[in-house]
Short mmCIF file of C-alpha atoms in Angstrom, two decimals:
data_model
loop_
_atom_site.label_atom_id
_atom_site.label_comp_id
_atom_site.label_asym_id
_atom_site.label_seq_id
_atom_site.Cartn_x
_atom_site.Cartn_y
_atom_site.Cartn_z
CA MET A 1 182.06 -16.25 -78.77
CA SER A 2 184.74 -13.77 -79.86
CA ASP A 3 187.31 -16.62 -79.91
CA LEU A 4 185.06 -18.69 -82.18
CA ARG A 5 183.81 -16.06 -84.59
CA GLY A 6 186.94 -15.94 -86.74
CA PRO A 7 187.09 -19.73 -87.27
CA LEU A 8 183.31 -19.83 -87.84
CA LEU A 9 183.54 -17.21 -90.58
CA ARG A 10 186.35 -19.19 -92.22
CA VAL A 11 184.22 -22.33 -91.97
CA ARG A 12 181.38 -20.41 -93.62
CA ASP A 13 183.68 -19.61 -96.53
CA VAL A 14 184.62 -23.28 -96.80
CA LEU A 15 180.97 -24.37 -96.81
CA LEU A 16 179.98 -21.79 -99.42
CA GLY A 17 183.00 -22.64 -101.54
CA ALA A 18 181.93 -26.28 -101.58
CA ASP A 19 178.31 -25.30 -102.38
CA TYR A 20 177.16 -26.76 -99.07
CA THR A 21 173.69 -25.27 -99.50
CA VAL A 22 170.22 -26.74 -99.67
CA ALA A 23 170.33 -26.72 -103.46
CA GLY A 24 173.87 -28.10 -103.59
CA VAL A 25 173.22 -31.01 -101.23
CA ARG A 26 169.89 -31.77 -102.87
CA GLU A 27 171.53 -31.97 -106.30
CA LEU A 28 174.36 -34.11 -104.91
CA LEU A 29 172.04 -36.66 -103.29
CA GLY A 30 169.43 -36.82 -106.04
CA PRO A 31 165.83 -37.96 -105.63
CA VAL A 32 166.56 -41.58 -104.69
CA ALA A 33 168.97 -40.87 -101.82
CA GLY A 34 166.91 -37.86 -100.74
CA GLY A 35 163.76 -39.97 -100.63
CA ALA A 36 165.54 -42.66 -98.64
CA LEU A 37 166.67 -40.11 -96.07
CA ALA A 38 163.05 -39.11 -95.59
CA ARG A 39 162.45 -42.78 -94.68
CA ASP A 40 165.32 -42.76 -92.17
CA GLU A 41 167.65 -44.70 -94.47
CA ILE A 42 171.17 -43.31 -95.03
CA THR A 43 172.72 -46.09 -97.16
CA PRO A 44 171.80 -44.51 -100.54
CA ALA A 45 173.14 -41.17 -99.29
CA LEU A 46 176.42 -42.79 -98.27
CA ARG A 47 176.69 -44.30 -101.77
CA ALA A 48 175.97 -40.91 -103.32
CA THR A 49 178.67 -39.16 -101.27
CA GLY A 50 181.58 -41.54 -101.68
CA GLY A 51 183.52 -39.63 -104.33
CA GLY A 52 185.70 -37.55 -102.02
CA SER A 53 184.75 -34.08 -103.29
CA PRO A 54 184.63 -31.24 -100.74
CA LEU A 55 180.83 -31.21 -100.87
CA GLU A 56 180.63 -34.98 -100.40
CA ILE A 57 183.00 -34.86 -97.44
CA LEU A 58 181.12 -32.02 -95.77
CA THR A 59 177.78 -33.74 -96.36
CA ARG A 60 179.07 -36.94 -94.77
CA LEU A 61 180.61 -35.12 -91.83
CA PHE A 62 177.88 -32.63 -90.98
CA TRP A 63 174.66 -33.95 -92.51
CA LEU A 64 175.02 -37.74 -92.37
CA GLN A 65 177.09 -37.60 -89.16
CA VAL A 66 179.63 -40.24 -90.18
CA PRO A 67 183.39 -40.00 -89.59
CA VAL A 68 185.61 -38.76 -92.39
CA ASP A 69 189.38 -38.80 -92.80
CA ALA A 70 190.86 -35.69 -91.20
CA ALA A 71 193.42 -35.55 -94.00
CA ALA A 72 190.62 -35.10 -96.55
CA ILE A 73 189.55 -31.72 -95.22
CA LYS A 74 191.13 -28.64 -93.68
CA ALA A 75 190.27 -29.50 -90.10
CA ASP A 76 191.93 -26.76 -88.07
CA ASP A 77 189.13 -24.21 -88.40
CA LEU A 78 186.42 -26.82 -87.84
CA VAL A 79 188.06 -27.87 -84.59
CA ALA A 80 188.77 -24.27 -83.52
CA ALA A 81 185.14 -23.35 -84.18
CA GLY A 82 183.91 -26.18 -81.97
CA LEU A 83 182.26 -27.99 -84.90
CA ALA A 84 184.52 -31.05 -84.97
CA GLU A 85 187.12 -32.96 -83.04
CA VAL A 86 189.95 -35.24 -84.13
CA SER A 87 189.99 -38.61 -82.40
CA GLY A 88 192.21 -41.50 -83.39
CA GLY A 89 193.07 -39.81 -86.68
CA GLU A 90 189.42 -39.41 -87.64
CA LEU A 91 187.56 -36.11 -87.92
CA ARG A 92 184.20 -36.34 -86.20
CA ALA A 93 181.41 -33.78 -86.20
CA ARG A 94 180.64 -32.52 -82.70
CA LEU A 95 177.69 -30.42 -83.81
CA ARG A 96 175.16 -30.96 -86.50
CA VAL A 97 175.31 -28.38 -89.29
CA GLU A 98 172.77 -28.20 -92.10
CA PRO A 99 171.95 -25.58 -94.70
CA LEU A 100 168.60 -24.08 -93.72
CA GLU A 101 165.88 -23.68 -96.30
CA ALA A 102 164.47 -20.17 -96.65
CA VAL A 103 160.78 -19.77 -97.51
CA SER A 104 160.37 -17.41 -100.43
CA GLY A 105 157.37 -15.31 -101.38
CA ASP A 106 156.00 -17.96 -103.73
CA GLY A 107 156.16 -20.63 -101.06
CA LEU A 108 159.10 -22.52 -102.55
CA ALA A 109 161.99 -23.43 -100.30
CA ARG A 110 165.32 -22.14 -101.48
CA GLY A 111 168.83 -21.86 -100.07
CA PRO A 112 170.20 -18.41 -100.99
CA GLY A 113 173.87 -18.91 -100.17
CA LEU A 114 174.35 -20.57 -96.84
CA ALA A 115 171.73 -20.19 -94.18
CA GLY A 116 173.24 -22.57 -91.67
CA TYR A 117 171.97 -23.69 -88.33
CA VAL A 118 173.70 -25.67 -85.67
CA VAL A 119 172.13 -27.99 -83.15
CA SER A 120 173.92 -30.13 -80.63
CA ASP A 121 173.87 -33.88 -81.12
CA LEU A 122 176.03 -34.38 -78.03
CA THR A 123 175.66 -34.22 -74.27
CA VAL A 124 178.77 -32.02 -74.10
CA ARG A 125 179.40 -28.36 -73.57
CA PRO A 126 182.19 -26.79 -75.64
CA GLY A 127 185.62 -28.13 -74.78
CA SER A 128 184.70 -31.52 -73.28
CA GLY A 129 184.08 -34.94 -74.71
CA GLY A 130 180.77 -36.68 -74.86
CA THR A 131 178.50 -39.23 -76.50
CA VAL A 132 175.69 -38.99 -79.02
CA LEU A 133 172.58 -37.46 -77.50
CA GLN A 134 169.91 -37.86 -80.16
CA PRO A 135 169.47 -38.58 -83.86
CA PRO A 136 169.59 -35.71 -86.35
CA PRO A 137 166.52 -33.50 -85.93
CA THR A 138 165.20 -33.27 -89.47
CA ALA A 139 164.70 -35.75 -92.30
CA ILE A 140 167.71 -37.87 -91.34
CA ARG A 141 166.42 -39.64 -88.28
CA ARG A 142 168.27 -42.83 -87.38
CA THR A 143 166.25 -44.59 -84.71
CA SER A 144 167.76 -46.91 -82.11
CA PRO A 145 166.18 -48.69 -79.15
CA ALA A 146 169.24 -47.68 -77.12
CA ARG A 147 168.89 -44.00 -77.96
CA PRO A 148 169.33 -42.03 -74.73
CA ILE A 149 166.84 -39.47 -73.43
CA PRO A 150 167.76 -35.86 -74.32
CA ALA A 151 169.57 -33.75 -71.76
CA ALA A 152 167.66 -31.02 -69.95
CA ASP A 153 169.43 -28.33 -72.01
CA HIS A 154 168.92 -30.09 -75.34
CA VAL A 155 168.39 -27.76 -78.31
CA VAL A 156 166.37 -28.88 -81.33
CA GLY A 157 166.95 -27.87 -84.92
CA ALA A 158 164.64 -27.03 -87.76
CA GLY A 159 161.64 -29.31 -88.09
CA GLY A 160 157.93 -29.33 -88.83
CA ALA A 161 157.00 -26.76 -86.20
CA SER A 162 159.72 -24.25 -87.07
CA GLY A 163 158.87 -24.64 -90.77
CA ALA A 164 155.17 -24.00 -90.05
CA LEU A 165 156.04 -20.83 -88.15
CA ALA A 166 158.38 -19.60 -90.89
CA ARG A 167 155.58 -20.02 -93.44
CA LEU A 168 153.13 -18.16 -91.19
CA VAL A 169 155.26 -15.05 -90.57
CA VAL A 170 154.05 -11.95 -92.37
CA HIS A 171 156.03 -10.96 -95.46
CA ARG A 172 155.95 -7.19 -94.95
CA PRO A 173 159.35 -5.52 -94.37
CA VAL A 174 160.19 -4.86 -90.72
CA ASP A 175 162.81 -2.72 -88.98
CA ASN A 176 163.18 -4.60 -85.72
CA VAL A 177 162.36 -8.18 -84.77
CA LEU A 178 162.18 -10.24 -81.59
CA ASP A 179 162.68 -14.01 -81.87
CA LEU A 180 161.40 -15.18 -78.48
CA GLY A 181 162.71 -18.62 -77.54
CA THR A 182 165.15 -18.66 -80.44
CA GLY A 183 166.61 -22.12 -79.82
CA CYS A 184 169.33 -22.56 -82.43
CA GLY A 185 168.23 -19.39 -84.26
CA VAL A 186 166.11 -20.82 -87.07
CA GLN A 187 163.49 -18.04 -87.15
CA ALA A 188 166.05 -15.25 -86.82
CA VAL A 189 167.98 -16.63 -89.81
CA HIS A 190 164.78 -16.82 -91.87
CA LEU A 191 163.82 -13.27 -90.95
CA ALA A 192 167.29 -11.89 -91.65
CA GLY A 193 167.06 -13.33 -95.15
CA ARG A 194 163.67 -11.66 -95.69
CA SER A 195 164.55 -8.28 -94.10
CA PRO A 196 168.35 -7.95 -94.30
CA ALA A 197 168.37 -4.50 -92.68
CA ALA A 198 166.23 -5.51 -89.69
CA ARG A 199 167.61 -5.28 -86.17
CA ILE A 200 167.21 -8.71 -84.61
CA THR A 201 166.94 -9.57 -80.93
CA ALA A 202 166.86 -13.25 -79.94
CA THR A 203 166.06 -14.57 -76.46
CA ASP A 204 166.07 -17.92 -74.70
CA VAL A 205 166.19 -19.27 -71.16
CA ASN A 206 168.72 -21.93 -72.16
CA PRO A 207 172.37 -20.75 -72.25
CA ARG A 208 173.20 -23.62 -74.58
CA ALA A 209 170.58 -22.40 -77.06
CA LEU A 210 172.08 -18.90 -77.06
CA GLU A 211 175.54 -20.35 -77.71
CA LEU A 212 174.28 -22.34 -80.67
CA ALA A 213 172.20 -19.45 -81.99
CA GLU A 214 175.28 -17.24 -81.96
CA MET A 215 177.18 -19.88 -83.91
CA SER A 216 174.26 -20.18 -86.34
CA PHE A 217 174.31 -16.43 -86.93
CA ALA A 218 178.05 -16.46 -87.65
CA LEU A 219 177.70 -19.35 -90.11
CA SER A 220 174.77 -17.57 -91.78
CA GLY A 221 176.53 -14.24 -92.14
CA LEU A 222 174.08 -12.57 -89.77
CA ASN A 223 175.87 -9.72 -88.00
CA GLY A 224 174.81 -7.55 -85.08
CA ALA A 225 172.03 -9.73 -83.66
CA GLU A 226 171.37 -9.15 -79.96
CA LEU A 227 171.12 -12.26 -77.76
CA LEU A 228 169.47 -12.03 -74.34
CA ARG A 229 168.74 -14.65 -71.71
CA GLY A 230 165.35 -14.75 -70.01
CA SER A 231 161.78 -16.04 -70.11
CA LEU A 232 158.79 -14.62 -71.94
CA LEU A 233 159.18 -10.87 -72.51
CA GLU A 234 161.21 -10.15 -69.38
CA PRO A 235 164.51 -9.48 -71.23
CA VAL A 236 162.90 -6.74 -73.38
CA ARG A 237 160.67 -4.93 -70.88
CA GLY A 238 159.86 -1.40 -72.06
CA ARG A 239 160.80 -2.10 -75.69
CA ARG A 240 158.60 -2.35 -78.78
CA PHE A 241 159.02 -4.30 -82.00
CA ASP A 242 157.57 -4.44 -85.49
CA LEU A 243 157.46 -8.23 -85.30
CA ILE A 244 157.62 -10.80 -82.50
CA VAL A 245 157.87 -14.44 -83.51
CA SER A 246 157.95 -17.43 -81.20
CA ASN A 247 158.03 -21.19 -81.43
CA PRO A 248 157.61 -21.34 -77.65
CA PRO A 249 157.82 -24.18 -75.12
CA PHE A 250 154.10 -24.81 -75.46
CA VAL A 251 153.94 -28.46 -74.41
CA VAL A 252 151.52 -29.03 -71.52
CA ALA A 253 153.29 -31.53 -69.27
CA PRO A 254 152.77 -32.72 -65.68
CA SER A 255 154.77 -30.97 -62.99
CA GLY A 256 157.59 -32.80 -61.26
CA GLY A 257 159.97 -35.27 -62.79
CA ARG A 258 162.00 -34.54 -65.88
CA ARG A 259 161.52 -31.26 -67.74
CA PHE A 260 162.84 -30.48 -71.21
CA THR A 261 163.53 -26.78 -71.62
CA TYR A 262 163.14 -26.83 -75.40
CA ARG A 263 159.46 -27.77 -75.15
CA GLU A 264 158.20 -27.18 -71.58
CA SER A 265 158.13 -23.87 -69.71
CA GLY A 266 157.44 -25.11 -66.18
CA LEU A 267 154.33 -22.93 -65.97
CA PRO A 268 151.02 -24.70 -65.25
CA GLY A 269 148.79 -25.80 -68.12
CA ASP A 270 148.90 -23.52 -71.16
CA ASP A 271 149.88 -20.46 -69.11
CA PHE A 272 153.03 -19.75 -71.12
CA CYS A 273 151.07 -19.18 -74.32
CA ARG A 274 148.37 -17.26 -72.45
CA ARG A 275 150.87 -14.90 -70.84
CA LEU A 276 152.69 -14.33 -74.13
CA VAL A 277 149.44 -13.44 -75.91
CA GLU A 278 148.36 -11.13 -73.08
CA ASP A 279 151.71 -9.33 -72.82
CA ALA A 280 152.73 -9.10 -76.48
CA PRO A 281 150.55 -6.11 -77.52
CA ARG A 282 152.40 -3.86 -75.06
CA HIS A 283 155.63 -4.70 -76.91
CA LEU A 284 154.37 -4.00 -80.44
CA ASN A 285 154.66 -0.83 -82.46
CA ASP A 286 151.45 0.39 -84.13
CA GLY A 287 150.64 -2.14 -86.85
CA GLY A 288 153.21 -4.55 -85.41
CA TYR A 289 152.70 -8.31 -85.43
CA CYS A 290 153.16 -11.11 -82.92
CA GLN A 291 152.99 -14.61 -84.41
CA LEU A 292 153.44 -17.85 -82.54
CA LEU A 293 152.62 -21.52 -82.47
CA ALA A 294 150.65 -22.65 -79.45
CA ASN A 295 148.93 -25.46 -77.61
CA TRP A 296 145.76 -24.81 -75.63
CA LEU A 297 143.65 -26.97 -73.37
CA HIS A 298 140.10 -28.05 -74.06
CA ILE A 299 138.46 -28.03 -70.62
CA ASP A 300 135.27 -29.96 -70.01
CA GLY A 301 132.27 -27.64 -70.23
CA VAL A 302 134.20 -24.62 -71.55
CA PRO A 303 134.24 -23.88 -75.31
CA TRP A 304 137.88 -23.65 -76.37
CA GLU A 305 137.13 -20.58 -78.49
CA GLU A 306 135.92 -18.67 -75.42
CA ARG A 307 138.84 -19.80 -73.33
CA VAL A 308 141.57 -18.87 -75.82
CA GLY A 309 139.70 -15.76 -76.94
CA SER A 310 139.82 -14.43 -73.39
CA TRP A 311 143.61 -14.15 -73.73
CA VAL A 312 143.28 -11.42 -76.39
CA ASP A 313 142.93 -7.75 -75.51
CA GLY A 314 143.55 -4.59 -77.51
CA CYS A 315 144.69 -5.97 -80.85
CA ASP A 316 143.54 -7.75 -83.97
CA ALA A 317 143.74 -11.52 -83.54
CA TRP A 318 143.47 -14.51 -85.82
CA ILE A 319 143.60 -17.77 -83.89
CA VAL A 320 143.50 -20.99 -85.89
CA GLN A 321 143.20 -24.51 -84.52
CA ARG A 322 144.89 -26.94 -86.92
CA ASP A 323 144.63 -30.14 -84.89
CA VAL A 324 143.24 -31.60 -81.67
CA GLN A 325 144.51 -34.63 -79.78
CA ASP A 326 142.91 -36.48 -76.91
CA PRO A 327 144.95 -36.69 -73.69
CA ALA A 328 146.30 -40.17 -74.44
CA GLU A 329 147.42 -39.25 -77.98
CA TYR A 330 149.10 -36.13 -76.66
CA ALA A 331 151.00 -37.99 -73.94
CA GLU A 332 152.16 -40.62 -76.41
CA LEU A 333 153.36 -37.96 -78.86
CA TRP A 334 155.60 -36.18 -76.38
CA LEU A 335 156.86 -39.33 -74.69
CA ARG A 336 158.02 -40.46 -78.14
CA ASP A 337 159.53 -37.03 -78.75
CA SER A 338 161.70 -37.34 -75.63
CA CYS A 339 162.66 -40.94 -76.49
CA GLU A 340 160.92 -42.34 -73.41
CA ALA A 341 158.76 -44.87 -75.25
CA GLY A 342 160.02 -48.34 -74.43
CA THR A 343 161.93 -47.28 -71.32
CA PRO A 344 161.27 -48.82 -67.87
CA GLU A 345 159.74 -45.50 -66.77
CA TYR A 346 157.38 -45.24 -69.74
CA ARG A 347 154.21 -46.52 -68.08
CA ALA A 348 154.67 -44.41 -64.94
CA ARG A 349 155.35 -41.31 -67.03
CA TYR A 350 152.29 -42.04 -69.20
CA GLU A 351 150.14 -42.40 -66.06
CA ALA A 352 151.47 -39.08 -64.73
CA TRP A 353 150.40 -37.27 -67.91
CA LEU A 354 146.91 -38.80 -67.81
CA ASP A 355 146.52 -38.02 -64.09
CA HIS A 356 147.55 -34.43 -64.77
CA PHE A 357 144.98 -33.97 -67.53
CA GLU A 358 142.26 -35.64 -65.45
CA ARG A 359 142.85 -33.24 -62.55
CA LEU A 360 142.52 -30.27 -64.92
CA GLY A 361 139.38 -31.62 -66.59
CA VAL A 362 141.13 -31.75 -69.96
CA THR A 363 139.22 -33.38 -72.80
CA GLY A 364 141.66 -32.50 -75.56
CA ILE A 365 144.67 -30.38 -76.51
CA GLY A 366 144.52 -28.06 -79.49
CA PHE A 367 147.46 -27.10 -81.67
CA GLY A 368 147.54 -24.14 -83.98
CA TRP A 369 148.81 -20.66 -84.65
CA ILE A 370 148.08 -17.24 -83.21
CA THR A 371 148.56 -13.98 -85.09
CA LEU A 372 148.17 -10.65 -83.31
CA ARG A 373 148.34 -7.18 -84.86
CA ARG A 374 148.26 -3.96 -82.91
CA GLY A 375 145.56 -1.67 -84.32
CA GLU A 376 143.05 1.01 -83.39
CA ARG A 377 139.81 -0.98 -83.80
CA PRO A 378 140.61 -4.60 -82.95
CA ALA A 379 138.88 -7.45 -84.76
CA VAL A 380 139.14 -11.04 -83.51
CA ARG A 381 138.51 -14.32 -85.29
CA ILE A 382 138.89 -17.76 -83.70
CA GLU A 383 138.32 -20.77 -85.93
CA GLU A 384 139.30 -24.30 -86.82
CA LEU A 385 140.95 -25.03 -90.18
CA ARG A 386 141.85 -28.70 -90.57
CA HIS A 387 142.22 -28.73 -94.37
CA ALA A 388 145.33 -27.85 -96.35
CA VAL A 389 145.74 -24.15 -97.09
CA GLU A 390 147.92 -22.32 -99.57
CA GLN A 391 151.45 -21.78 -98.32
CA PRO A 392 153.08 -19.59 -97.23
CA VAL A 393 150.27 -18.09 -95.16
CA GLY A 394 152.53 -15.14 -94.39
CA ALA A 395 152.09 -13.92 -97.98
CA TYR A 396 148.43 -13.09 -97.29
CA VAL A 397 148.02 -12.92 -93.52
CA ASP A 398 147.82 -9.11 -93.85
CA ASP A 399 144.76 -9.52 -96.08
CA VAL A 400 143.11 -11.92 -93.62
CA LEU A 401 143.31 -9.40 -90.79
CA ASP A 402 142.29 -6.53 -93.09
CA GLY A 403 139.24 -8.57 -94.08
CA LEU A 404 138.20 -8.97 -90.45
CA ALA A 405 138.47 -5.22 -89.87
CA ASN A 406 136.66 -4.37 -93.13
CA ALA A 407 133.83 -6.78 -92.32
CA ALA A 408 133.26 -5.11 -88.96
CA GLU A 409 132.92 -1.71 -90.67
CA PHE A 410 130.86 -2.79 -93.69
CA SER A 411 127.49 -1.27 -94.57
CA THR A 412 125.83 -0.74 -97.94
CA ALA A 413 124.90 2.73 -96.68
CA CYS A 414 128.57 3.78 -96.78
CA GLY A 415 128.87 3.65 -100.57
CA GLN A 416 131.67 1.09 -100.48
CA THR A 417 133.39 -0.56 -103.44
CA LEU A 418 134.11 -4.29 -103.44
CA GLY A 419 136.08 -6.66 -105.61
CA VAL A 420 136.16 -10.44 -105.65
CA ALA A 421 139.16 -12.30 -104.33
CA PRO A 422 141.61 -13.76 -106.88
CA GLY A 423 140.99 -17.38 -107.81
CA LEU A 424 137.30 -17.39 -106.88
CA VAL A 425 135.09 -19.88 -108.74
CA GLN A 426 131.34 -20.48 -108.68
CA GLU A 427 129.71 -23.90 -108.59
CA GLN A 428 126.00 -24.49 -109.32
CA ILE A 429 124.32 -27.65 -108.12
CA GLY A 430 120.99 -28.85 -109.41
CA ALA A 431 119.16 -31.34 -111.59
CA PRO A 432 120.29 -31.48 -115.24
CA GLY A 433 118.30 -29.04 -117.37
CA ALA A 434 116.73 -27.26 -114.38
CA GLU A 435 116.19 -23.55 -114.92
CA ASP A 436 117.42 -22.56 -111.45
CA PRO A 437 120.18 -24.25 -109.43
CA GLU A 438 119.31 -25.82 -106.10
CA ARG A 439 122.50 -24.43 -104.57
CA ILE A 440 125.21 -21.95 -105.49
CA VAL A 441 128.68 -22.28 -103.95
CA LEU A 442 131.56 -19.80 -104.08
CA ARG A 443 134.90 -21.57 -103.70
CA GLN A 444 138.41 -20.20 -103.19
CA THR A 445 140.98 -22.07 -105.25
CA GLY A 446 143.86 -20.58 -103.26
CA ARG A 447 144.74 -18.98 -99.94
CA LEU A 448 142.47 -20.46 -97.22
CA ARG A 449 140.42 -22.49 -99.74
CA ARG A 450 137.09 -21.78 -98.11
CA ALA A 451 133.70 -22.58 -99.63
CA ALA A 452 130.41 -20.76 -98.95
CA GLY A 453 126.84 -21.40 -100.02
CA VAL A 454 125.35 -18.16 -101.33
CA GLY A 455 122.09 -16.75 -102.64
CA THR A 456 121.23 -14.97 -105.87
CA VAL A 457 122.31 -11.53 -104.70
CA GLU A 458 125.77 -12.63 -103.53
CA ALA A 459 126.33 -14.77 -106.63
CA ALA A 460 125.37 -11.86 -108.87
CA LEU A 461 127.72 -9.54 -106.98
CA ALA A 462 130.56 -12.03 -107.37
CA GLY A 463 130.04 -11.82 -111.11
CA VAL A 464 130.14 -8.02 -111.38
CA CYS A 465 132.27 -6.67 -108.49
CA ASP A 466 135.59 -5.74 -110.04
CA GLY A 467 136.63 -2.98 -107.66
CA THR A 468 135.69 -0.13 -110.02
CA LEU A 469 131.98 0.49 -109.32
CA PRO A 470 130.35 1.28 -105.96
CA LEU A 471 127.80 -1.14 -104.58
CA ASP A 472 124.75 1.13 -104.90
CA PRO A 473 124.28 0.95 -108.70
CA LEU A 474 125.22 -2.74 -108.72
CA LEU A 475 122.58 -3.60 -106.12
CA ASP A 476 119.98 -1.53 -107.98
CA ALA A 477 120.75 -3.43 -111.19
CA ILE A 478 120.53 -6.80 -109.41
CA ALA A 479 117.19 -5.83 -107.85
CA GLN A 480 115.83 -4.86 -111.28
CA LEU A 481 117.05 -8.07 -112.95
CA THR A 482 115.66 -10.31 -110.20
CA GLY A 483 112.44 -8.37 -109.72
CA THR A 484 113.02 -7.81 -106.01
CA ASP A 485 112.58 -4.71 -103.90
CA PRO A 486 115.83 -2.64 -103.84
CA ALA A 487 115.51 -2.17 -100.08
CA GLU A 488 115.30 -5.93 -99.56
CA THR A 489 118.29 -6.46 -101.86
CA ARG A 490 120.33 -4.05 -99.74
CA ALA A 491 119.13 -5.68 -96.53
CA GLN A 492 120.24 -9.07 -97.88
CA ALA A 493 123.65 -7.63 -98.77
CA ASP A 494 124.02 -6.13 -95.29
CA ARG A 495 123.21 -9.52 -93.74
CA VAL A 496 125.58 -11.72 -95.74
CA LEU A 497 128.41 -9.61 -97.12
CA PRO A 498 130.20 -9.01 -93.78
CA ASP A 499 130.77 -12.75 -93.36
CA LEU A 500 131.90 -13.12 -96.98
CA ILE A 501 134.31 -10.20 -96.56
CA ALA A 502 135.66 -11.68 -93.31
CA ASP A 503 136.10 -15.04 -95.07
CA GLY A 504 138.04 -13.45 -97.92
CA PHE A 505 135.54 -13.89 -100.75
CA PHE A 506 135.16 -10.14 -101.31
CA LEU A 507 137.86 -7.49 -100.88
CA ARG A 508 137.13 -3.92 -99.94
CA HIS A 509 138.58 -1.29 -102.30
CA PRO A 510 139.27 2.35 -101.43
CA ARG A 511 136.57 4.71 -102.61
#
């Protein structure tokens, strides 16, 4: 890499000088061409980039992956950095380079300077020729029935999964970070933008991924990152981190045949995710986080919550199932992902996936996220959330885990003080003109957007808890207004408030 770093830094200066950033390219393309790219159509983008400016040339070369005239751009550094090659007088991109969006605290995607990532579109290793391996990995996806199957060491770029993980990662500052299974370095680049002083370690089993990650870091201005080769937590045995993030090879595929390193670990079933969850707490500092995307199996006769919950030991955990697919849907998804749909081997490969799931007793495959936090009194929540939630989740994931811990410790006998969560609204349902509502619902307008049916005591508390008064006098006042026994009012609060605190409707305030 030492031979490439100098040219890569000069290329970075060229890209920044041309405003080759998310904002710059978005403004260049405009909404029409940008919308067409999302539909896999590049013609409007080609029309929008035909003026010959440095930004237009770079966008054509690196984003749209079309040849440009080598005389129109300073090609020496691009070639020296391994990003392009000159063939027949034309400059052709050898690697895909895109500005990477950074997720800010308000959930908006921005490109502060250049946050580049590189992902191979070719079957070649540096220094040799090759042919196109796959279409661009993000919005610009040019399909072709002749598209070849990815190589075993294929590296993917930023996409839906990496974006979901970036939005999940906690926003608190951290001193040292592990990006496990870094791929082309997407998560490390995001985290470096959020915590510029953090020490970053990135690991992968794929040497090609580490090469590309190192190039990504140079293009992004990320200095001093440590890159290690190895699986799971083996490369960092005996070390602890403030944050571990992973978009791991979680795909559950049949053994034998072709294996794609970027998505499959080679371990049976969902063992990779299980082992990562079991081992991670030993590699976290006190209060440290491990956050990952995961797949888990639904086995006939075994509740998935019990099965996945058994992986957790000695830390807070919030496990969320966002989707479930049946075995056939799952097989189809990943056969499309590896471009095997429509090939002569498709039916045999499909059968192999279904046979594999049948042997394991699989009824479905869940997809979701797992957040672990090392603490003294662990609290665990396992749930399904299919609806849209406020993004980025990382802005309030701390509060979610704090709510679980506070709920476990709650008692009206402790003289606690509560406040209502921001954005909480109350809905009353009943016949028009009725004196009392048939049902009262508390609804969160933000964050996890939960809704809960409540009784008179909880509704009254939601109206008066502002974080300044302890519960005792508030419950006494509610008992007097409703004509109920104060002891029964407290008993009702003890029964229902822990769940409402855990669900984020009420927040515990220091006394």
